[in-house]
Structure formats: C-alpha cells, structure tokens
Amino acid sequence: MDLRNYIRDVLDFKPGITFFDITPLLAEPAAFRYAIDALAERYKDSGANKIVAAEARGFLFGAPLAYKMNIGFIPVRKPGKLPYKTNSVTYELEYGTDSLQMHVDAVKPGDNILIIDDLLATGGTTGGMIQLVQNSGGNVAGIGFLIELGFLDGSSKLAGIPHEYLLKL
C-alpha cells in the first residue's frame, strides 16, 4: 500500500512551511491498519517490552502498536500534564527549546524501549525521548516513525540509534 496517498500536503500551514497531515490516513481503516501492522512487523523481534510515545500524534501510533505487540505503553507529555512525579528533559528545537516529562516509575532499569512517533522532522522531540529513557536506565531497542522528513536531517539527533520509517518525504 502506498501510504503517501493518505498524507495531505497543507501548503503554507505557516509561511513557507508545508504540513504533512496524517488525518486522512487515520480516517481510512485499511491504511491505518496497514501502518500499525507494518510497524509491528518491523519491530516484532526487537525485544522491546514497552513503547514510549510523545503527545499527541505519537500516541496515535504508539498505543495501538503496543496493543498489537502485547507490550506496555508509556505516554510522554508536555510539562504539567502527567498526574504523578515526573522526570523532565529540555531539548533544543530549531528555534528555541521545549520540554517533555515522563512518570518517574514508567521505565525500569533494563527495560527495552521502542520509541514511536508519527513524524521525524528535526529530531528534537525524539532526542528528548531518548534522553528520558536512558536517564531512567532503559535501553532504546529501536525508533520508528510513520514518516521521516529526510531533508531536515533529524536522524542526526538520534544518538546513532537505528531508526525505521514507513514513508520518507
């Protein structure tokens, strides 16, 4: 299945920026199922026992993938959104910084974590998730995306950890 057929380009979402909209893919059951199944196939032998994904679009792929793979799901959120004690990381963006938080007891030392997100752009958010996992004693077993925007070179911020994507734009 050509997933590109289910990604809408929104030109000038912000001046000069094209937004790659995944909502048509989510609305088409066969395409959404295909994406989740393809990610599950790629990571079935990863040894991962939990998936970490950041809000909000990462949840759309991370949670059903965790269900499909019969492993745990850990939400990573913006500051102040999680109800329990958290670990935090601040990371660089193209223009400024941002922060993410994860519950302190979510990743146990030795856990094998699969990081999942909808899109790899500049790599800042994924780099932040890598830091959260590693600072908690977890191992990153793999990193997966629906889409990689290759022209932004976000993979250079993935600390040399192999990653996969279903569609490269």
Short mmCIF file of N, CA and C in Angstrom, two decimals:
data_model
loop_
_atom_site.label_atom_id
_atom_site.label_comp_id
_atom_site.label_asym_id
_atom_site.label_seq_id
_atom_site.Cartn_x
_atom_site.Cartn_y
_atom_site.Cartn_z
N MET A 1 0.85 -1.18 0.00
CA MET A 1 0.00 0.00 0.00
C MET A 1 0.90 1.24 0.00
N ASP A 2 0.58 2.19 -0.83
CA ASP A 2 1.33 3.44 -0.89
C ASP A 2 0.72 4.44 0.10
N LEU A 3 1.35 4.55 1.26
CA LEU A 3 0.82 5.43 2.31
C LEU A 3 0.85 6.89 1.92
N ARG A 4 1.69 7.24 0.95
CA ARG A 4 1.75 8.65 0.51
C ARG A 4 0.39 9.12 0.01
N ASN A 5 -0.41 8.21 -0.51
CA ASN A 5 -1.74 8.56 -1.00
C ASN A 5 -2.67 9.03 0.12
N TYR A 6 -2.29 8.79 1.37
CA TYR A 6 -3.14 9.13 2.51
C TYR A 6 -2.55 10.26 3.36
N ILE A 7 -1.54 10.92 2.84
CA ILE A 7 -0.93 12.06 3.53
C ILE A 7 -1.27 13.31 2.73
N ARG A 8 -1.92 14.25 3.39
CA ARG A 8 -2.32 15.50 2.72
C ARG A 8 -1.26 16.57 2.96
N ASP A 9 -0.84 17.22 1.89
CA ASP A 9 0.10 18.34 2.00
C ASP A 9 -0.71 19.62 2.19
N VAL A 10 -0.45 20.30 3.30
CA VAL A 10 -1.10 21.59 3.56
C VAL A 10 -0.03 22.66 3.34
N LEU A 11 -0.09 23.28 2.17
CA LEU A 11 0.91 24.28 1.80
C LEU A 11 0.72 25.55 2.62
N ASP A 12 1.83 26.16 2.99
CA ASP A 12 1.83 27.41 3.76
C ASP A 12 1.01 27.31 5.04
N PHE A 13 1.11 26.14 5.71
CA PHE A 13 0.48 25.99 7.02
C PHE A 13 0.94 27.13 7.91
N LYS A 14 2.23 27.41 7.87
CA LYS A 14 2.84 28.64 8.36
C LYS A 14 3.61 29.16 7.16
N PRO A 15 3.86 30.44 7.04
CA PRO A 15 4.50 30.94 5.83
C PRO A 15 5.74 30.13 5.42
N GLY A 16 5.67 29.55 4.22
CA GLY A 16 6.78 28.77 3.69
C GLY A 16 6.89 27.36 4.21
N ILE A 17 5.98 26.93 5.08
CA ILE A 17 6.04 25.60 5.69
C ILE A 17 4.90 24.73 5.17
N THR A 18 5.26 23.53 4.70
CA THR A 18 4.25 22.55 4.31
C THR A 18 4.03 21.60 5.48
N PHE A 19 2.77 21.42 5.86
CA PHE A 19 2.41 20.50 6.93
C PHE A 19 1.95 19.20 6.28
N PHE A 20 2.51 18.08 6.72
CA PHE A 20 2.12 16.78 6.19
C PHE A 20 1.08 16.19 7.14
N ASP A 21 -0.17 16.26 6.72
CA ASP A 21 -1.33 15.93 7.53
C ASP A 21 -1.64 14.44 7.44
N ILE A 22 -1.62 13.77 8.60
CA ILE A 22 -1.87 12.32 8.65
C ILE A 22 -3.34 11.98 8.88
N THR A 23 -4.20 12.98 9.06
CA THR A 23 -5.60 12.65 9.39
C THR A 23 -6.31 11.86 8.29
N PRO A 24 -6.00 12.05 6.99
CA PRO A 24 -6.64 11.16 6.00
C PRO A 24 -6.25 9.69 6.21
N LEU A 25 -5.01 9.43 6.61
CA LEU A 25 -4.58 8.06 6.88
C LEU A 25 -5.34 7.48 8.07
N LEU A 26 -5.48 8.28 9.11
CA LEU A 26 -6.21 7.82 10.29
C LEU A 26 -7.67 7.53 9.99
N ALA A 27 -8.23 8.27 9.05
CA ALA A 27 -9.65 8.11 8.71
C ALA A 27 -9.92 6.92 7.80
N GLU A 28 -8.88 6.38 7.20
CA GLU A 28 -9.03 5.23 6.30
C GLU A 28 -8.59 3.97 7.04
N PRO A 29 -9.54 3.13 7.48
CA PRO A 29 -9.19 1.96 8.29
C PRO A 29 -8.12 1.06 7.68
N ALA A 30 -8.18 0.83 6.38
CA ALA A 30 -7.19 -0.07 5.76
C ALA A 30 -5.79 0.53 5.81
N ALA A 31 -5.66 1.83 5.60
CA ALA A 31 -4.35 2.48 5.63
C ALA A 31 -3.80 2.54 7.06
N PHE A 32 -4.66 2.87 8.02
CA PHE A 32 -4.23 2.93 9.42
C PHE A 32 -3.80 1.54 9.89
N ARG A 33 -4.59 0.54 9.59
CA ARG A 33 -4.26 -0.84 9.96
C ARG A 33 -2.94 -1.26 9.31
N TYR A 34 -2.78 -0.93 8.05
CA TYR A 34 -1.54 -1.27 7.34
C TYR A 34 -0.34 -0.65 8.03
N ALA A 35 -0.43 0.63 8.42
CA ALA A 35 0.69 1.31 9.08
C ALA A 35 1.05 0.63 10.40
N ILE A 36 0.05 0.34 11.21
CA ILE A 36 0.31 -0.31 12.50
C ILE A 36 0.89 -1.71 12.28
N ASP A 37 0.30 -2.46 11.37
CA ASP A 37 0.81 -3.81 11.09
C ASP A 37 2.23 -3.78 10.55
N ALA A 38 2.55 -2.82 9.69
CA ALA A 38 3.90 -2.72 9.13
C ALA A 38 4.91 -2.39 10.22
N LEU A 39 4.58 -1.49 11.13
CA LEU A 39 5.48 -1.18 12.24
C LEU A 39 5.66 -2.40 13.15
N ALA A 40 4.56 -3.09 13.42
CA ALA A 40 4.64 -4.29 14.27
C ALA A 40 5.53 -5.35 13.64
N GLU A 41 5.44 -5.52 12.35
CA GLU A 41 6.27 -6.49 11.64
C GLU A 41 7.75 -6.12 11.75
N ARG A 42 8.04 -4.84 11.60
CA ARG A 42 9.44 -4.40 11.66
C ARG A 42 10.05 -4.57 13.05
N TYR A 43 9.23 -4.46 14.07
CA TYR A 43 9.76 -4.48 15.44
C TYR A 43 9.41 -5.74 16.23
N LYS A 44 8.87 -6.76 15.57
CA LYS A 44 8.44 -7.96 16.29
C LYS A 44 9.59 -8.67 16.99
N ASP A 45 10.80 -8.54 16.48
CA ASP A 45 11.96 -9.20 17.08
C ASP A 45 12.88 -8.22 17.81
N SER A 46 12.37 -7.06 18.15
CA SER A 46 13.20 -6.01 18.77
C SER A 46 13.52 -6.29 20.23
N GLY A 47 12.74 -7.15 20.86
CA GLY A 47 12.92 -7.40 22.28
C GLY A 47 12.33 -6.31 23.16
N ALA A 48 11.61 -5.38 22.56
CA ALA A 48 11.01 -4.29 23.34
C ALA A 48 9.92 -4.83 24.26
N ASN A 49 9.87 -4.29 25.49
CA ASN A 49 8.79 -4.65 26.39
C ASN A 49 7.87 -3.47 26.68
N LYS A 50 8.22 -2.28 26.15
CA LYS A 50 7.37 -1.10 26.30
C LYS A 50 7.60 -0.17 25.12
N ILE A 51 6.58 0.62 24.83
CA ILE A 51 6.66 1.67 23.82
C ILE A 51 6.54 3.01 24.53
N VAL A 52 7.41 3.94 24.15
CA VAL A 52 7.34 5.33 24.60
C VAL A 52 6.93 6.17 23.40
N ALA A 53 5.93 7.04 23.60
CA ALA A 53 5.49 7.94 22.53
C ALA A 53 5.08 9.27 23.15
N ALA A 54 5.33 10.34 22.40
CA ALA A 54 5.01 11.69 22.86
C ALA A 54 3.65 12.14 22.35
N GLU A 55 3.02 12.97 23.17
CA GLU A 55 1.73 13.52 22.74
C GLU A 55 1.91 14.41 21.54
N ALA A 56 0.98 14.63 20.77
CA ALA A 56 -0.28 13.92 20.75
C ALA A 56 -0.28 12.89 19.63
N ARG A 57 0.35 13.23 18.52
CA ARG A 57 0.25 12.31 17.38
C ARG A 57 1.05 11.03 17.60
N GLY A 58 2.08 11.06 18.42
CA GLY A 58 2.80 9.83 18.73
C GLY A 58 1.91 8.81 19.41
N PHE A 59 0.96 9.31 20.22
CA PHE A 59 0.01 8.40 20.88
C PHE A 59 -0.82 7.62 19.87
N LEU A 60 -1.12 8.26 18.73
CA LEU A 60 -2.00 7.65 17.73
C LEU A 60 -1.38 6.39 17.12
N PHE A 61 -0.05 6.32 17.13
CA PHE A 61 0.64 5.15 16.59
C PHE A 61 1.23 4.28 17.70
N GLY A 62 1.71 4.90 18.75
CA GLY A 62 2.33 4.15 19.84
C GLY A 62 1.36 3.26 20.59
N ALA A 63 0.18 3.78 20.94
CA ALA A 63 -0.77 2.98 21.73
C ALA A 63 -1.31 1.77 20.95
N PRO A 64 -1.78 1.93 19.71
CA PRO A 64 -2.25 0.73 19.01
C PRO A 64 -1.12 -0.24 18.69
N LEU A 65 0.08 0.27 18.50
CA LEU A 65 1.22 -0.63 18.26
C LEU A 65 1.54 -1.43 19.52
N ALA A 66 1.49 -0.78 20.68
CA ALA A 66 1.71 -1.50 21.94
C ALA A 66 0.66 -2.59 22.11
N TYR A 67 -0.58 -2.28 21.81
CA TYR A 67 -1.66 -3.27 21.88
C TYR A 67 -1.37 -4.44 20.94
N LYS A 68 -1.01 -4.11 19.70
CA LYS A 68 -0.75 -5.14 18.69
C LYS A 68 0.42 -6.04 19.11
N MET A 69 1.44 -5.44 19.72
CA MET A 69 2.64 -6.19 20.11
C MET A 69 2.53 -6.79 21.50
N ASN A 70 1.44 -6.50 22.20
CA ASN A 70 1.20 -7.00 23.55
C ASN A 70 2.32 -6.58 24.52
N ILE A 71 2.66 -5.27 24.45
CA ILE A 71 3.66 -4.71 25.35
C ILE A 71 3.09 -3.43 25.98
N GLY A 72 3.77 -2.90 26.97
CA GLY A 72 3.30 -1.72 27.67
C GLY A 72 3.45 -0.45 26.85
N PHE A 73 2.67 0.56 27.25
CA PHE A 73 2.71 1.87 26.60
C PHE A 73 3.00 2.94 27.64
N ILE A 74 3.94 3.83 27.35
CA ILE A 74 4.31 4.92 28.25
C ILE A 74 4.09 6.25 27.54
N PRO A 75 3.18 7.07 28.06
CA PRO A 75 2.97 8.39 27.46
C PRO A 75 4.02 9.39 27.94
N VAL A 76 4.53 10.18 27.02
CA VAL A 76 5.43 11.30 27.32
C VAL A 76 4.66 12.56 26.96
N ARG A 77 4.66 13.53 27.90
CA ARG A 77 3.81 14.69 27.72
C ARG A 77 4.55 15.99 27.99
N LYS A 78 3.91 17.08 27.64
CA LYS A 78 4.43 18.41 27.95
C LYS A 78 4.34 18.62 29.46
N PRO A 79 5.15 19.52 30.01
CA PRO A 79 5.16 19.75 31.46
C PRO A 79 3.78 20.06 32.04
N GLY A 80 3.54 19.46 33.21
CA GLY A 80 2.30 19.72 33.94
C GLY A 80 1.11 18.89 33.53
N LYS A 81 1.26 17.97 32.59
CA LYS A 81 0.12 17.17 32.10
C LYS A 81 0.00 15.80 32.75
N LEU A 82 1.09 15.29 33.32
CA LEU A 82 1.04 13.97 33.95
C LEU A 82 0.74 14.12 35.44
N PRO A 83 -0.05 13.21 36.01
CA PRO A 83 -0.55 13.40 37.38
C PRO A 83 0.41 12.97 38.50
N TYR A 84 1.48 12.27 38.18
CA TYR A 84 2.37 11.72 39.21
C TYR A 84 3.74 12.39 39.09
N LYS A 85 4.68 12.01 39.94
CA LYS A 85 6.04 12.54 39.88
C LYS A 85 6.66 12.22 38.52
N THR A 86 7.42 13.18 38.00
CA THR A 86 7.97 13.02 36.66
C THR A 86 9.47 13.29 36.61
N ASN A 87 10.07 12.73 35.59
CA ASN A 87 11.40 13.13 35.14
C ASN A 87 11.17 14.06 33.96
N SER A 88 12.06 15.05 33.81
CA SER A 88 11.90 16.04 32.75
C SER A 88 13.18 16.13 31.93
N VAL A 89 13.03 16.55 30.70
CA VAL A 89 14.16 16.85 29.84
C VAL A 89 13.80 18.08 29.02
N THR A 90 14.77 18.95 28.85
CA THR A 90 14.62 20.10 27.96
C THR A 90 15.57 19.89 26.80
N TYR A 91 15.09 20.14 25.61
CA TYR A 91 15.88 19.87 24.42
C TYR A 91 15.79 21.03 23.45
N GLU A 92 16.75 21.06 22.55
CA GLU A 92 16.83 22.15 21.57
C GLU A 92 15.90 21.88 20.39
N LEU A 93 15.25 22.93 19.97
CA LEU A 93 14.48 22.93 18.73
C LEU A 93 15.21 23.83 17.74
N GLU A 94 14.71 23.87 16.53
CA GLU A 94 15.33 24.72 15.52
C GLU A 94 15.36 26.17 15.99
N TYR A 95 14.29 26.60 16.66
CA TYR A 95 14.20 27.97 17.16
C TYR A 95 13.77 27.95 18.62
N GLY A 96 14.68 27.65 19.54
CA GLY A 96 14.36 27.67 20.96
C GLY A 96 14.48 26.30 21.60
N THR A 97 13.74 26.13 22.69
CA THR A 97 13.78 24.87 23.44
C THR A 97 12.36 24.42 23.74
N ASP A 98 12.24 23.16 24.15
CA ASP A 98 10.97 22.61 24.60
C ASP A 98 11.28 21.59 25.68
N SER A 99 10.26 21.12 26.36
CA SER A 99 10.44 20.15 27.45
C SER A 99 9.42 19.04 27.35
N LEU A 100 9.83 17.87 27.86
CA LEU A 100 8.96 16.70 27.94
C LEU A 100 9.09 16.10 29.32
N GLN A 101 8.03 15.38 29.74
CA GLN A 101 8.04 14.70 31.02
C GLN A 101 7.50 13.29 30.88
N MET A 102 7.98 12.42 31.79
CA MET A 102 7.55 11.03 31.85
C MET A 102 7.50 10.64 33.33
N HIS A 103 6.55 9.81 33.70
CA HIS A 103 6.48 9.38 35.10
C HIS A 103 7.81 8.73 35.53
N VAL A 104 8.19 9.00 36.77
CA VAL A 104 9.48 8.51 37.28
C VAL A 104 9.56 6.98 37.31
N ASP A 105 8.43 6.31 37.44
CA ASP A 105 8.44 4.85 37.54
C ASP A 105 8.03 4.14 36.24
N ALA A 106 7.95 4.88 35.15
CA ALA A 106 7.46 4.30 33.90
C ALA A 106 8.47 3.35 33.26
N VAL A 107 9.71 3.77 33.20
CA VAL A 107 10.78 2.94 32.63
C VAL A 107 11.63 2.42 33.78
N LYS A 108 11.76 1.13 33.83
CA LYS A 108 12.59 0.48 34.87
C LYS A 108 13.99 0.22 34.28
N PRO A 109 15.03 0.22 35.12
CA PRO A 109 16.36 -0.12 34.61
C PRO A 109 16.32 -1.47 33.89
N GLY A 110 16.90 -1.49 32.70
CA GLY A 110 16.93 -2.71 31.90
C GLY A 110 15.76 -2.89 30.96
N ASP A 111 14.71 -2.07 31.07
CA ASP A 111 13.60 -2.15 30.11
C ASP A 111 14.12 -1.90 28.70
N ASN A 112 13.57 -2.62 27.75
CA ASN A 112 13.87 -2.40 26.34
C ASN A 112 12.72 -1.62 25.73
N ILE A 113 13.03 -0.41 25.31
CA ILE A 113 12.01 0.55 24.90
C ILE A 113 12.05 0.78 23.40
N LEU A 114 10.88 0.78 22.81
CA LEU A 114 10.69 1.16 21.42
C LEU A 114 10.08 2.56 21.43
N ILE A 115 10.74 3.52 20.80
CA ILE A 115 10.23 4.89 20.70
C ILE A 115 9.50 5.01 19.37
N ILE A 116 8.25 5.49 19.44
CA ILE A 116 7.42 5.59 18.25
C ILE A 116 6.86 7.02 18.14
N ASP A 117 6.87 7.55 16.93
CA ASP A 117 6.24 8.85 16.68
C ASP A 117 5.69 8.86 15.26
N ASP A 118 4.84 9.83 14.99
CA ASP A 118 4.25 9.90 13.66
C ASP A 118 5.26 10.40 12.63
N LEU A 119 6.16 11.32 13.06
CA LEU A 119 6.98 12.00 12.08
C LEU A 119 8.32 12.39 12.69
N LEU A 120 9.38 12.15 11.94
CA LEU A 120 10.71 12.64 12.31
C LEU A 120 10.98 13.87 11.47
N ALA A 121 11.09 15.01 12.13
CA ALA A 121 11.42 16.25 11.44
C ALA A 121 12.85 16.64 11.82
N THR A 122 13.02 17.54 12.77
CA THR A 122 14.36 17.97 13.16
C THR A 122 14.99 17.05 14.20
N GLY A 123 14.22 16.15 14.82
CA GLY A 123 14.76 15.18 15.76
C GLY A 123 14.76 15.62 17.21
N GLY A 124 14.33 16.83 17.50
CA GLY A 124 14.37 17.33 18.87
C GLY A 124 13.51 16.53 19.83
N THR A 125 12.27 16.29 19.47
CA THR A 125 11.36 15.54 20.35
C THR A 125 11.87 14.12 20.57
N THR A 126 12.30 13.46 19.51
CA THR A 126 12.81 12.10 19.64
C THR A 126 14.07 12.08 20.49
N GLY A 127 14.94 13.06 20.28
CA GLY A 127 16.14 13.15 21.11
C GLY A 127 15.79 13.31 22.58
N GLY A 128 14.75 14.09 22.88
CA GLY A 128 14.28 14.24 24.25
C GLY A 128 13.77 12.92 24.83
N MET A 129 13.04 12.15 24.02
CA MET A 129 12.53 10.86 24.49
C MET A 129 13.69 9.89 24.73
N ILE A 130 14.70 9.91 23.88
CA ILE A 130 15.88 9.07 24.08
C ILE A 130 16.51 9.40 25.43
N GLN A 131 16.67 10.68 25.72
CA GLN A 131 17.27 11.10 26.99
C GLN A 131 16.44 10.62 28.17
N LEU A 132 15.11 10.78 28.10
CA LEU A 132 14.25 10.34 29.20
C LEU A 132 14.42 8.84 29.45
N VAL A 133 14.40 8.05 28.38
CA VAL A 133 14.53 6.59 28.52
C VAL A 133 15.89 6.24 29.11
N GLN A 134 16.95 6.77 28.55
CA GLN A 134 18.29 6.42 29.01
C GLN A 134 18.56 6.94 30.42
N ASN A 135 18.06 8.12 30.76
CA ASN A 135 18.25 8.65 32.12
C ASN A 135 17.53 7.79 33.17
N SER A 136 16.52 7.03 32.74
CA SER A 136 15.78 6.15 33.64
C SER A 136 16.37 4.75 33.69
N GLY A 137 17.43 4.51 32.94
CA GLY A 137 18.08 3.19 32.94
C GLY A 137 17.56 2.25 31.88
N GLY A 138 16.71 2.75 30.99
CA GLY A 138 16.19 1.91 29.92
C GLY A 138 17.11 1.87 28.71
N ASN A 139 16.92 0.86 27.90
CA ASN A 139 17.65 0.70 26.65
C ASN A 139 16.71 1.03 25.50
N VAL A 140 17.17 1.77 24.53
CA VAL A 140 16.35 2.05 23.36
C VAL A 140 16.56 0.91 22.37
N ALA A 141 15.53 0.08 22.21
CA ALA A 141 15.60 -1.09 21.34
C ALA A 141 15.35 -0.74 19.88
N GLY A 142 14.80 0.44 19.63
CA GLY A 142 14.51 0.88 18.28
C GLY A 142 13.70 2.15 18.30
N ILE A 143 13.68 2.81 17.15
CA ILE A 143 12.92 4.04 16.98
C ILE A 143 12.18 3.92 15.66
N GLY A 144 10.86 4.15 15.68
CA GLY A 144 10.07 4.02 14.47
C GLY A 144 9.17 5.21 14.22
N PHE A 145 8.98 5.50 12.95
CA PHE A 145 8.15 6.63 12.53
C PHE A 145 7.25 6.21 11.37
N LEU A 146 6.12 6.85 11.27
CA LEU A 146 5.32 6.73 10.06
C LEU A 146 6.05 7.43 8.92
N ILE A 147 6.51 8.67 9.18
CA ILE A 147 7.12 9.50 8.14
C ILE A 147 8.45 10.05 8.64
N GLU A 148 9.44 10.07 7.75
CA GLU A 148 10.68 10.81 8.01
C GLU A 148 10.80 11.91 6.96
N LEU A 149 11.01 13.14 7.42
CA LEU A 149 11.29 14.25 6.52
C LEU A 149 12.81 14.30 6.35
N GLY A 150 13.31 13.58 5.37
CA GLY A 150 14.75 13.42 5.19
C GLY A 150 15.49 14.72 4.98
N PHE A 151 14.85 15.70 4.37
CA PHE A 151 15.51 16.97 4.07
C PHE A 151 15.82 17.79 5.32
N LEU A 152 15.27 17.41 6.49
CA LEU A 152 15.54 18.13 7.73
C LEU A 152 16.65 17.47 8.56
N ASP A 153 17.13 16.30 8.16
CA ASP A 153 18.25 15.61 8.80
C ASP A 153 18.03 15.36 10.30
N GLY A 154 16.80 15.06 10.71
CA GLY A 154 16.53 14.77 12.10
C GLY A 154 17.24 13.54 12.61
N SER A 155 17.59 12.62 11.71
CA SER A 155 18.24 11.39 12.15
C SER A 155 19.60 11.67 12.77
N SER A 156 20.19 12.83 12.50
CA SER A 156 21.49 13.16 13.11
C SER A 156 21.37 13.39 14.61
N LYS A 157 20.15 13.56 15.13
CA LYS A 157 19.95 13.78 16.57
C LYS A 157 19.50 12.52 17.30
N LEU A 158 19.59 11.38 16.66
CA LEU A 158 19.10 10.14 17.26
C LEU A 158 20.21 9.34 17.94
N ALA A 159 21.29 9.99 18.28
CA ALA A 159 22.37 9.39 19.07
C ALA A 159 22.89 8.09 18.45
N GLY A 160 22.84 8.01 17.12
CA GLY A 160 23.36 6.82 16.45
C GLY A 160 22.48 5.59 16.57
N ILE A 161 21.30 5.73 17.15
CA ILE A 161 20.39 4.60 17.33
C ILE A 161 19.65 4.37 16.01
N PRO A 162 19.66 3.14 15.50
CA PRO A 162 18.96 2.87 14.24
C PRO A 162 17.47 3.19 14.34
N HIS A 163 16.94 3.71 13.26
CA HIS A 163 15.52 4.02 13.20
C HIS A 163 14.95 3.54 11.87
N GLU A 164 13.65 3.40 11.85
CA GLU A 164 12.96 3.00 10.63
C GLU A 164 11.75 3.90 10.43
N TYR A 165 11.30 3.97 9.21
CA TYR A 165 10.13 4.77 8.85
C TYR A 165 9.38 4.01 7.75
N LEU A 166 8.11 4.31 7.63
CA LEU A 166 7.32 3.68 6.57
C LEU A 166 7.30 4.52 5.31
N LEU A 167 7.55 5.82 5.43
CA LEU A 167 7.47 6.73 4.30
C LEU A 167 8.49 7.84 4.49
N LYS A 168 9.32 8.09 3.47
CA LYS A 168 10.29 9.17 3.55
C LYS A 168 9.91 10.24 2.54
N LEU A 169 9.82 11.47 3.05
CA LEU A 169 9.47 12.61 2.19
C LEU A 169 10.64 13.58 2.15
#
